[in-house]
């Protein structure tokens, strides 16, 4: 601490106000700690401002527009449908504003002090928080690092007005006529879907043989097929090499299965992953151990190599999921309070808001077998569900993974409408040790998509009603 500098004293200091940070701060305050949260940008972090929430708003707008233009088979014919993208962006911004304002209100309601600025560790028990005008020192007993991540920038594709990352894609002022998307992961596919629904010609360049590599091939193929039907072009085993930029667009050069191709577009969207925001905190000088990718090493209570400093969310190992960060935030706050909480990722869901939606929780069939389980994979199609038929959304299936000897539910995968909502029941089933029989004996409302879960459980038991065994 600088001599003569006034130092603020807190029990727990949280750096970052994203879905990990603000949840950690609130839980710590609930447990009786004096808490301060530091944020250099907007409250709510990447997720609420330039990630999860605005992207889902854009996806929803794209669906509305696409459905308005393509519902003839239901007898709905809409003429002269148009999109006011400026209004779409205004609406999206209003959603973000409501949520970020809500986060700030929750923090204040729980008596969490909010400080604006950048934090830099001065020691194991203090940080300097700096803004444009001043700097102040905060001494803490414990600290939770929740600084999130940022898009990876490829050397040959430096970000500009025309070469953009996900943040730039969410802030466009017009719907592009053409867009090249580098990377067929969940971010690239979600945004490709949103813009193709609004009329953009999209080409996706994917380095491997499959988009959405974290999901089973059959699930990814459903999404690929739907996007192709909507005009999206896919180039697999494609390596982006370079880009030429002009005032009006870009020319992207890629090697596709050994052959060079050039793609012209208004914008090039780069979505090749994210990197943790750990490089400007001063972590190395206080002994916080990182791996070679800048990821903070933690134990089961989210504690770093410095015992009073914790880390959560995108800065630690694991997928960059907002709900994972929130979960870890609670664990870290409870560990600081002396509780025996520790992380257990048994049933952490993964969701892609593609078309159709994909969701997975627990083991896949292949993972379960690799782990040594003797399992049964039981599938039920959306096409055999009354609610799906009435929604005119029949593509997809649920696959339930159960242990062969006792029917214990160990995993589930869903491809279909509302998969993001349906997966919660399967997560609960895994967490509580339910069997296929438990689910099958649970009365599900009719007609509902939720019945598919019950039907898949009946398939596992060998007693399906609405498909022939």
Short mmCIF file of C-alpha atoms in Angstrom, two decimals:
data_model
loop_
_atom_site.label_atom_id
_atom_site.label_comp_id
_atom_site.label_asym_id
_atom_site.label_seq_id
_atom_site.Cartn_x
_atom_site.Cartn_y
_atom_site.Cartn_z
CA UNK A 1 0.00 0.00 0.00
CA UNK A 2 1.25 3.49 -0.88
CA UNK A 3 2.21 5.55 2.18
CA UNK A 4 -0.49 8.08 3.00
CA UNK A 5 -3.00 6.36 0.73
CA UNK A 6 -6.37 5.66 2.31
CA UNK A 7 -7.21 1.97 2.05
CA UNK A 8 -10.71 0.56 2.04
CA UNK A 9 -11.20 -2.61 4.06
CA UNK A 10 -13.57 -5.37 2.92
CA UNK A 11 -14.18 -9.02 3.71
CA UNK A 12 -14.60 -10.13 0.09
CA UNK A 13 -13.65 -8.29 -3.08
CA UNK A 14 -15.14 -9.54 -6.35
CA UNK A 15 -13.48 -8.52 -9.62
CA UNK A 16 -16.00 -8.59 -12.47
CA UNK A 17 -19.80 -8.26 -12.46
CA UNK A 18 -20.76 -10.90 -15.01
CA UNK A 19 -23.01 -13.87 -14.20
CA UNK A 20 -20.24 -15.33 -12.04
CA UNK A 21 -19.17 -12.16 -10.27
CA UNK A 22 -22.49 -10.60 -9.36
CA UNK A 23 -23.90 -13.94 -8.17
CA UNK A 24 -20.79 -14.53 -6.03
CA UNK A 25 -21.06 -11.03 -4.55
CA UNK A 26 -24.72 -11.45 -3.64
CA UNK A 27 -24.21 -14.90 -2.11
CA UNK A 28 -21.21 -13.62 -0.10
CA UNK A 29 -23.31 -10.71 1.18
CA UNK A 30 -26.14 -13.10 2.11
CA UNK A 31 -23.62 -15.03 4.17
CA UNK A 32 -22.77 -11.94 6.22
CA UNK A 33 -19.67 -10.70 4.43
CA UNK A 34 -18.85 -7.07 3.68
CA UNK A 35 -18.55 -7.18 -0.11
CA UNK A 36 -17.25 -4.87 -2.81
CA UNK A 37 -17.54 -5.63 -6.53
CA UNK A 38 -15.30 -4.01 -9.14
CA UNK A 39 -16.35 -3.50 -12.76
CA UNK A 40 -14.42 -1.68 -15.48
CA UNK A 41 -17.21 -1.86 -18.05
CA UNK A 42 -20.97 -2.31 -17.90
CA UNK A 43 -22.71 -4.16 -15.08
CA UNK A 44 -23.53 -7.73 -16.04
CA UNK A 45 -20.31 -8.35 -17.95
CA UNK A 46 -20.07 -9.91 -21.40
CA UNK A 47 -23.11 -12.18 -20.96
CA UNK A 48 -25.68 -9.47 -20.34
CA UNK A 49 -24.16 -6.79 -22.56
CA UNK A 50 -22.53 -8.38 -25.60
CA UNK A 51 -23.09 -12.12 -25.22
CA UNK A 52 -25.86 -14.44 -24.06
CA UNK A 53 -28.72 -11.97 -23.71
CA UNK A 54 -28.36 -9.72 -26.79
CA UNK A 55 -27.56 -12.71 -29.01
CA UNK A 56 -30.72 -14.52 -27.91
CA UNK A 57 -32.72 -11.33 -28.50
CA UNK A 58 -31.31 -11.15 -32.04
CA UNK A 59 -32.03 -14.85 -32.58
CA UNK A 60 -35.64 -14.32 -31.42
CA UNK A 61 -36.07 -11.38 -33.80
CA UNK A 62 -34.70 -13.47 -36.66
CA UNK A 63 -37.17 -16.26 -35.89
CA UNK A 64 -40.12 -13.83 -35.85
CA UNK A 65 -39.16 -12.38 -39.23
CA UNK A 66 -38.47 -15.77 -40.81
CA UNK A 67 -41.72 -17.26 -39.52
CA UNK A 68 -43.69 -14.27 -40.77
CA UNK A 69 -42.34 -14.91 -44.26
CA UNK A 70 -42.49 -18.72 -44.24
CA UNK A 71 -45.73 -19.97 -42.68
CA UNK A 72 -47.66 -20.71 -45.86
CA UNK A 73 -48.07 -24.39 -44.99
CA UNK A 74 -50.04 -23.30 -41.90
CA UNK A 75 -52.28 -21.12 -44.06
CA UNK A 76 -50.60 -17.87 -43.01
CA UNK A 77 -49.59 -15.70 -45.95
CA UNK A 78 -47.94 -12.40 -45.06
CA UNK A 79 -47.21 -9.93 -47.83
CA UNK A 80 -44.59 -7.18 -47.88
CA UNK A 81 -42.95 -8.32 -44.63
CA UNK A 82 -39.96 -6.12 -43.88
CA UNK A 83 -37.43 -5.70 -41.12
CA UNK A 84 -36.48 -2.42 -39.46
CA UNK A 85 -33.06 -3.39 -38.14
CA UNK A 86 -32.57 -0.11 -36.34
CA UNK A 87 -35.73 -0.87 -34.37
CA UNK A 88 -34.52 -4.44 -33.73
CA UNK A 89 -31.30 -3.04 -32.26
CA UNK A 90 -33.26 -0.57 -30.12
CA UNK A 91 -35.42 -3.38 -28.76
CA UNK A 92 -32.37 -5.56 -28.10
CA UNK A 93 -30.72 -2.68 -26.24
CA UNK A 94 -33.85 -2.22 -24.10
CA UNK A 95 -33.69 -5.87 -23.04
CA UNK A 96 -30.04 -5.47 -22.08
CA UNK A 97 -30.76 -2.25 -20.17
CA UNK A 98 -33.52 -3.88 -18.12
CA UNK A 99 -31.27 -6.77 -17.10
CA UNK A 100 -28.14 -4.75 -16.35
CA UNK A 101 -30.21 -2.30 -14.34
CA UNK A 102 -31.72 -5.25 -12.52
CA UNK A 103 -28.28 -6.60 -11.63
CA UNK A 104 -27.21 -3.24 -10.21
CA UNK A 105 -30.43 -3.08 -8.19
CA UNK A 106 -29.87 -6.58 -6.80
CA UNK A 107 -26.31 -5.75 -5.76
CA UNK A 108 -27.38 -2.55 -4.03
CA UNK A 109 -30.33 -4.35 -2.43
CA UNK A 110 -27.87 -6.80 -0.89
CA UNK A 111 -25.64 -3.94 0.33
CA UNK A 112 -22.80 -4.77 -2.07
CA UNK A 113 -20.57 -1.77 -2.77
CA UNK A 114 -20.05 -1.15 -6.50
CA UNK A 115 -16.74 0.37 -7.61
CA UNK A 116 -15.95 1.33 -11.22
CA UNK A 117 -12.46 0.85 -12.54
CA UNK A 118 -9.72 -1.63 -13.38
CA UNK A 119 -8.26 -3.79 -10.62
CA UNK A 120 -4.58 -4.71 -10.36
CA UNK A 121 -3.19 -6.87 -7.56
CA UNK A 122 -0.70 -5.03 -5.36
CA UNK A 123 -0.34 -7.98 -2.97
CA UNK A 124 -2.11 -11.11 -1.82
CA UNK A 125 -4.45 -8.94 0.23
CA UNK A 126 -4.83 -5.74 -1.75
CA UNK A 127 -5.66 -4.33 -5.16
CA UNK A 128 -5.35 -0.93 -6.77
CA UNK A 129 -8.54 0.12 -8.54
CA UNK A 130 -7.98 2.74 -11.21
CA UNK A 131 -10.25 4.77 -13.44
CA UNK A 132 -9.51 7.72 -15.70
CA UNK A 133 -9.43 10.19 -12.83
CA UNK A 134 -8.13 8.43 -9.74
CA UNK A 135 -6.80 5.31 -8.04
CA UNK A 136 -7.64 3.79 -4.71
CA UNK A 137 -6.51 0.81 -2.68
CA UNK A 138 -8.76 -1.93 -1.36
CA UNK A 139 -7.54 -4.37 1.27
CA UNK A 140 -9.45 -7.64 1.39
CA UNK A 141 -9.54 -10.84 3.40
CA UNK A 142 -10.68 -12.81 0.35
CA UNK A 143 -10.96 -12.09 -3.35
CA UNK A 144 -12.94 -13.74 -6.16
CA UNK A 145 -11.63 -13.28 -9.70
CA UNK A 146 -14.51 -13.28 -12.19
CA UNK A 147 -13.10 -11.30 -15.11
CA UNK A 148 -14.49 -13.50 -17.88
CA UNK A 149 -13.08 -13.92 -21.37
CA UNK A 150 -12.81 -12.22 -24.74
CA UNK A 151 -12.90 -13.43 -28.36
CA UNK A 152 -9.67 -14.88 -29.73
CA UNK A 153 -8.17 -12.78 -32.54
CA UNK A 154 -6.47 -14.62 -35.42
CA UNK A 155 -3.24 -12.85 -36.49
CA UNK A 156 -4.32 -12.75 -40.16
CA UNK A 157 -7.78 -11.45 -39.21
CA UNK A 158 -7.28 -8.38 -37.03
CA UNK A 159 -10.60 -6.89 -35.92
CA UNK A 160 -11.76 -3.89 -37.94
CA UNK A 161 -15.09 -2.43 -39.08
CA UNK A 162 -15.45 -5.28 -41.56
CA UNK A 163 -13.62 -8.12 -39.78
CA UNK A 164 -15.67 -8.51 -36.61
CA UNK A 165 -16.06 -10.70 -33.55
CA UNK A 166 -19.31 -11.65 -31.82
CA UNK A 167 -19.50 -8.24 -30.13
CA UNK A 168 -19.29 -6.51 -33.48
CA UNK A 169 -21.83 -8.88 -35.03
CA UNK A 170 -24.37 -7.94 -32.35
CA UNK A 171 -23.85 -4.22 -32.96
CA UNK A 172 -24.22 -4.04 -36.76
CA UNK A 173 -26.29 -1.14 -38.04
CA UNK A 174 -27.73 -3.04 -40.98
CA UNK A 175 -28.53 -6.60 -41.99
CA UNK A 176 -25.61 -7.68 -44.20
CA UNK A 177 -26.32 -8.99 -47.68
CA UNK A 178 -23.45 -11.47 -47.32
CA UNK A 179 -21.41 -12.69 -44.37
CA UNK A 180 -18.52 -15.14 -44.00
CA UNK A 181 -18.40 -16.86 -40.62
CA UNK A 182 -15.06 -18.39 -39.58
CA UNK A 183 -15.75 -21.15 -37.06
CA UNK A 184 -18.70 -23.53 -36.80
CA UNK A 185 -18.90 -23.61 -33.01
CA UNK A 186 -21.91 -22.53 -30.99
CA UNK A 187 -21.31 -18.77 -31.34
CA UNK A 188 -20.76 -18.93 -35.09
CA UNK A 189 -23.76 -21.18 -35.66
CA UNK A 190 -26.11 -19.12 -33.48
CA UNK A 191 -25.21 -15.88 -35.26
CA UNK A 192 -25.21 -17.54 -38.69
CA UNK A 193 -28.74 -18.71 -37.94
CA UNK A 194 -29.91 -15.32 -36.68
CA UNK A 195 -28.65 -13.42 -39.71
CA UNK A 196 -29.70 -16.04 -42.27
CA UNK A 197 -33.21 -15.82 -40.81
CA UNK A 198 -33.09 -12.08 -41.53
CA UNK A 199 -32.04 -12.62 -45.13
CA UNK A 200 -28.23 -12.64 -45.05
CA UNK A 201 -26.38 -15.01 -47.38
CA UNK A 202 -24.02 -16.84 -45.02
CA UNK A 203 -20.98 -19.02 -45.68
CA UNK A 204 -19.56 -20.92 -42.70
CA UNK A 205 -15.89 -21.99 -42.82
CA UNK A 206 -15.24 -24.84 -40.40
CA UNK A 207 -11.81 -26.43 -39.95
CA UNK A 208 -13.06 -29.90 -39.00
CA UNK A 209 -15.51 -32.30 -40.65
CA UNK A 210 -18.42 -31.28 -38.38
CA UNK A 211 -19.96 -28.12 -37.02
CA UNK A 212 -20.75 -27.96 -33.28
CA UNK A 213 -17.98 -30.38 -32.40
CA UNK A 214 -19.06 -30.65 -28.75
CA UNK A 215 -22.30 -32.36 -29.75
CA UNK A 216 -23.10 -35.74 -31.26
CA UNK A 217 -22.86 -35.91 -35.05
CA UNK A 218 -26.55 -36.68 -35.56
CA UNK A 219 -27.53 -33.58 -33.55
CA UNK A 220 -25.13 -31.32 -35.44
CA UNK A 221 -26.39 -32.70 -38.77
CA UNK A 222 -29.96 -31.64 -37.91
CA UNK A 223 -28.78 -28.06 -37.44
CA UNK A 224 -26.64 -28.16 -40.57
CA UNK A 225 -29.55 -29.47 -42.64
CA UNK A 226 -31.93 -26.76 -41.37
CA UNK A 227 -29.39 -24.01 -42.02
CA UNK A 228 -28.70 -25.30 -45.52
CA UNK A 229 -32.44 -25.24 -46.20
CA UNK A 230 -32.32 -21.59 -45.15
CA UNK A 231 -29.55 -20.86 -47.64
CA UNK A 232 -26.45 -21.17 -45.46
CA UNK A 233 -23.44 -22.64 -47.25
CA UNK A 234 -20.94 -24.80 -45.36
CA UNK A 235 -17.29 -25.36 -46.21
CA UNK A 236 -15.85 -28.14 -44.07
CA UNK A 237 -12.13 -28.79 -43.55
CA UNK A 238 -11.60 -25.15 -44.44
CA UNK A 239 -8.70 -23.13 -43.07
CA UNK A 240 -9.02 -19.35 -43.31
CA UNK A 241 -5.76 -17.87 -44.63
CA UNK A 242 -6.27 -14.15 -45.06
CA UNK A 243 -8.61 -11.27 -45.78
CA UNK A 244 -8.59 -8.24 -48.06
CA UNK A 245 -10.75 -5.40 -46.82
CA UNK A 246 -12.33 -2.48 -48.64
CA UNK A 247 -14.79 0.22 -47.61
CA UNK A 248 -17.71 -1.90 -48.80
CA UNK A 249 -16.68 -5.42 -47.89
CA UNK A 250 -14.14 -8.22 -47.58
CA UNK A 251 -12.52 -10.98 -49.62
CA UNK A 252 -11.70 -13.99 -47.48
CA UNK A 253 -9.18 -16.54 -48.75
CA UNK A 254 -9.43 -20.07 -47.39
CA UNK A 255 -7.95 -23.46 -48.15
CA UNK A 256 -10.87 -25.88 -48.51
CA UNK A 257 -9.82 -29.53 -48.60
CA UNK A 258 -6.49 -28.54 -50.10
CA UNK A 259 -7.91 -26.12 -52.68
CA UNK A 260 -7.78 -22.33 -52.37
CA UNK A 261 -11.11 -20.49 -52.55
CA UNK A 262 -12.08 -16.83 -52.20
CA UNK A 263 -15.31 -15.66 -50.59
CA UNK A 264 -16.65 -12.13 -50.96
CA UNK A 265 -18.95 -10.63 -48.34
CA UNK A 266 -19.95 -7.47 -46.53
CA UNK A 267 -18.48 -8.75 -43.25
CA UNK A 268 -16.24 -11.51 -41.96
CA UNK A 269 -17.27 -12.78 -38.55
CA UNK A 270 -14.50 -14.57 -36.62
CA UNK A 271 -15.72 -17.03 -33.97
CA UNK A 272 -12.84 -19.36 -33.15
CA UNK A 273 -13.06 -19.39 -29.38
CA UNK A 274 -12.41 -17.20 -26.37
CA UNK A 275 -9.43 -16.50 -24.10
CA UNK A 276 -9.49 -15.75 -20.35
CA UNK A 277 -9.05 -12.19 -19.12
CA UNK A 278 -6.17 -12.93 -16.76
CA UNK A 279 -3.28 -11.11 -18.43
CA UNK A 280 -3.73 -7.61 -16.96
CA UNK A 281 -4.44 -8.35 -13.29
CA UNK A 282 -0.93 -8.87 -11.96
CA UNK A 283 -1.66 -12.45 -10.96
CA UNK A 284 1.83 -13.81 -11.61
CA UNK A 285 3.51 -11.36 -9.25
CA UNK A 286 1.37 -12.50 -6.30
CA UNK A 287 1.85 -16.21 -7.04
CA UNK A 288 -1.51 -17.18 -8.56
CA UNK A 289 -0.74 -20.18 -10.74
CA UNK A 290 -1.91 -20.20 -14.38
CA UNK A 291 -1.56 -22.79 -17.12
CA UNK A 292 -0.01 -22.07 -20.53
CA UNK A 293 -3.34 -20.73 -21.84
CA UNK A 294 -3.71 -18.19 -19.05
CA UNK A 295 -6.34 -20.27 -17.24
CA UNK A 296 -6.29 -20.02 -13.44
CA UNK A 297 -5.73 -23.32 -11.64
CA UNK A 298 -8.25 -23.96 -8.84
CA UNK A 299 -9.30 -26.69 -6.43
CA UNK A 300 -12.81 -28.05 -5.85
CA UNK A 301 -13.77 -24.96 -3.88
CA UNK A 302 -12.55 -22.60 -6.65
CA UNK A 303 -9.52 -21.67 -4.51
CA UNK A 304 -6.36 -20.70 -6.39
CA UNK A 305 -2.77 -21.44 -5.39
CA UNK A 306 -3.04 -18.36 -3.15
CA UNK A 307 -5.38 -19.60 -0.43
CA UNK A 308 -7.46 -16.45 0.08
CA UNK A 309 -7.96 -15.80 -3.64
CA UNK A 310 -10.62 -17.65 -5.63
CA UNK A 311 -11.42 -17.77 -9.36
CA UNK A 312 -14.60 -18.65 -11.25
CA UNK A 313 -16.17 -18.70 -14.71
CA UNK A 314 -14.30 -18.28 -17.97
CA UNK A 315 -10.93 -17.71 -16.26
CA UNK A 316 -10.89 -21.32 -14.96
CA UNK A 317 -10.97 -24.69 -16.72
CA UNK A 318 -14.14 -25.81 -18.42
CA UNK A 319 -16.61 -24.52 -20.99
CA UNK A 320 -17.33 -20.76 -21.01
CA UNK A 321 -20.91 -21.03 -19.80
CA UNK A 322 -22.72 -18.33 -17.85
CA UNK A 323 -24.57 -20.85 -15.68
CA UNK A 324 -21.29 -22.59 -14.85
CA UNK A 325 -19.87 -19.24 -13.71
CA UNK A 326 -22.93 -18.52 -11.53
CA UNK A 327 -22.71 -21.97 -9.97
CA UNK A 328 -19.01 -21.56 -9.21
CA UNK A 329 -19.67 -18.10 -7.79
CA UNK A 330 -21.97 -19.56 -5.17
CA UNK A 331 -19.46 -22.28 -4.32
CA UNK A 332 -16.62 -19.78 -3.88
CA UNK A 333 -18.70 -17.48 -1.67
CA UNK A 334 -19.82 -20.40 0.50
CA UNK A 335 -16.25 -21.74 0.78
CA UNK A 336 -15.10 -18.31 1.95
CA UNK A 337 -17.85 -18.41 4.59
CA UNK A 338 -16.45 -21.70 5.88
CA UNK A 339 -19.05 -24.00 4.36
CA UNK A 340 -18.07 -27.37 2.89
CA UNK A 341 -19.37 -26.55 -0.59
CA UNK A 342 -17.40 -27.79 -3.59
CA UNK A 343 -17.99 -27.98 -7.33
CA UNK A 344 -19.67 -31.00 -8.87
CA UNK A 345 -20.10 -30.79 -12.63
CA UNK A 346 -22.11 -34.02 -12.91
CA UNK A 347 -25.15 -32.35 -14.46
CA UNK A 348 -24.04 -29.10 -16.03
CA UNK A 349 -26.09 -28.53 -19.20
CA UNK A 350 -24.74 -27.30 -22.52
CA UNK A 351 -27.14 -25.55 -24.89
CA UNK A 352 -26.92 -24.13 -28.41
CA UNK A 353 -29.70 -21.76 -29.46
CA UNK A 354 -29.53 -23.02 -33.01
CA UNK A 355 -32.41 -24.13 -35.20
CA UNK A 356 -33.39 -26.60 -33.92
CA UNK A 357 -32.02 -26.03 -30.44
CA UNK A 358 -29.50 -28.52 -29.03
CA UNK A 359 -29.04 -29.41 -25.38
CA UNK A 360 -27.01 -31.99 -23.51
CA UNK A 361 -26.48 -32.89 -19.87
CA UNK A 362 -24.50 -35.61 -18.14
CA UNK A 363 -22.91 -38.34 -20.25
CA UNK A 364 -23.37 -38.93 -23.95
CA UNK A 365 -23.66 -42.57 -24.96
CA UNK A 366 -20.01 -42.66 -26.06
CA UNK A 367 -18.77 -40.90 -22.90
CA UNK A 368 -20.73 -43.26 -20.66
CA UNK A 369 -19.22 -46.32 -22.34
CA UNK A 370 -15.76 -44.78 -22.17
CA UNK A 371 -16.30 -44.24 -18.43
CA UNK A 372 -17.04 -47.94 -18.03
CA UNK A 373 -20.84 -47.84 -17.76
CA UNK A 374 -23.03 -50.45 -19.43
CA UNK A 375 -25.75 -48.16 -20.77
CA UNK A 376 -28.90 -48.13 -22.87
CA UNK A 377 -29.57 -45.23 -25.26
CA UNK A 378 -33.29 -44.68 -25.78
CA UNK A 379 -34.60 -42.27 -28.42
CA UNK A 380 -37.98 -40.67 -28.92
CA UNK A 381 -38.71 -38.45 -31.94
CA UNK A 382 -40.37 -35.02 -31.79
CA UNK A 383 -42.39 -36.14 -34.83
CA UNK A 384 -44.39 -38.50 -32.58
CA UNK A 385 -45.34 -35.73 -30.12
CA UNK A 386 -48.68 -33.94 -30.49
CA UNK A 387 -47.41 -30.58 -29.27
CA UNK A 388 -44.47 -30.64 -31.69
CA UNK A 389 -46.85 -31.45 -34.55
CA UNK A 390 -49.16 -28.57 -33.61
CA UNK A 391 -46.15 -26.23 -33.52
CA UNK A 392 -45.10 -27.47 -36.97
CA UNK A 393 -41.69 -28.25 -35.40
CA UNK A 394 -41.14 -31.98 -35.80
CA UNK A 395 -37.40 -32.20 -36.52
CA UNK A 396 -35.40 -33.69 -33.69
CA UNK A 397 -35.31 -36.26 -30.93
CA UNK A 398 -34.49 -36.90 -27.30
CA UNK A 399 -31.92 -39.49 -26.37
CA UNK A 400 -31.95 -40.75 -22.79
CA UNK A 401 -28.83 -42.50 -21.47
CA UNK A 402 -29.59 -44.95 -18.65
CA UNK A 403 -27.57 -47.54 -16.80
CA UNK A 404 -28.55 -51.00 -18.03
CA UNK A 405 -28.74 -52.80 -14.69
CA UNK A 406 -30.93 -50.34 -12.77
CA UNK A 407 -32.19 -47.70 -15.20
CA UNK A 408 -30.31 -44.85 -13.50
CA UNK A 409 -30.36 -41.73 -15.68
CA UNK A 410 -26.76 -40.69 -16.41
CA UNK A 411 -27.22 -38.42 -19.41
CA UNK A 412 -29.55 -36.95 -22.00
CA UNK A 413 -29.33 -35.16 -25.33
CA UNK A 414 -32.10 -33.18 -27.01
CA UNK A 415 -32.33 -31.75 -30.51
CA UNK A 416 -35.56 -29.90 -31.12
CA UNK A 417 -37.70 -26.89 -30.23
CA UNK A 418 -37.38 -25.69 -26.63
CA UNK A 419 -34.51 -28.11 -25.93
CA UNK A 420 -32.95 -25.38 -23.78
CA UNK A 421 -35.95 -25.51 -21.43
CA UNK A 422 -36.56 -29.26 -21.58
CA UNK A 423 -33.02 -30.16 -20.50
CA UNK A 424 -33.63 -28.85 -16.97
CA UNK A 425 -35.82 -31.85 -16.05
CA UNK A 426 -33.05 -34.23 -17.11
CA UNK A 427 -30.45 -32.29 -15.14
CA UNK A 428 -32.65 -32.61 -12.06
CA UNK A 429 -33.10 -36.32 -12.75
CA UNK A 430 -29.34 -36.87 -12.84
CA UNK A 431 -28.68 -34.73 -9.75
CA UNK A 432 -31.31 -36.57 -7.69
CA UNK A 433 -30.41 -40.07 -8.89
CA UNK A 434 -33.69 -40.75 -10.66
CA UNK A 435 -34.28 -43.78 -12.84
CA UNK A 436 -36.16 -44.12 -16.12
CA UNK A 437 -39.03 -45.62 -14.14
CA UNK A 438 -39.20 -42.53 -11.90
CA UNK A 439 -39.58 -40.31 -14.95
CA UNK A 440 -42.05 -42.63 -16.69
CA UNK A 441 -44.26 -42.69 -13.57
CA UNK A 442 -44.29 -38.88 -13.38
CA UNK A 443 -47.46 -37.53 -15.01
CA UNK A 444 -46.58 -34.99 -17.68
CA UNK A 445 -49.09 -32.45 -19.00
CA UNK A 446 -50.70 -33.11 -22.39
CA UNK A 447 -50.13 -31.82 -24.97
CA UNK A 448 -46.63 -30.66 -24.15
CA UNK A 449 -43.08 -31.10 -25.34
CA UNK A 450 -42.30 -32.29 -21.82
CA UNK A 451 -44.11 -35.53 -22.61
CA UNK A 452 -41.15 -36.45 -24.82
CA UNK A 453 -39.09 -36.94 -21.64
CA UNK A 454 -41.67 -39.35 -20.26
CA UNK A 455 -41.90 -41.15 -23.61
CA UNK A 456 -38.11 -41.54 -23.85
CA UNK A 457 -38.13 -43.04 -20.35
CA UNK A 458 -40.80 -45.51 -21.46
CA UNK A 459 -38.61 -46.47 -24.42
CA UNK A 460 -35.81 -47.18 -21.92
CA UNK A 461 -38.18 -49.44 -19.98
CA UNK A 462 -39.24 -51.27 -23.16
CA UNK A 463 -42.85 -50.09 -22.89
CA UNK A 464 -43.28 -47.18 -25.36
CA UNK A 465 -46.82 -46.13 -26.13
CA UNK A 466 -46.51 -43.72 -29.06
CA UNK A 467 -43.85 -45.45 -31.16
CA UNK A 468 -43.60 -49.09 -32.18
CA UNK A 469 -40.76 -50.83 -30.41
#
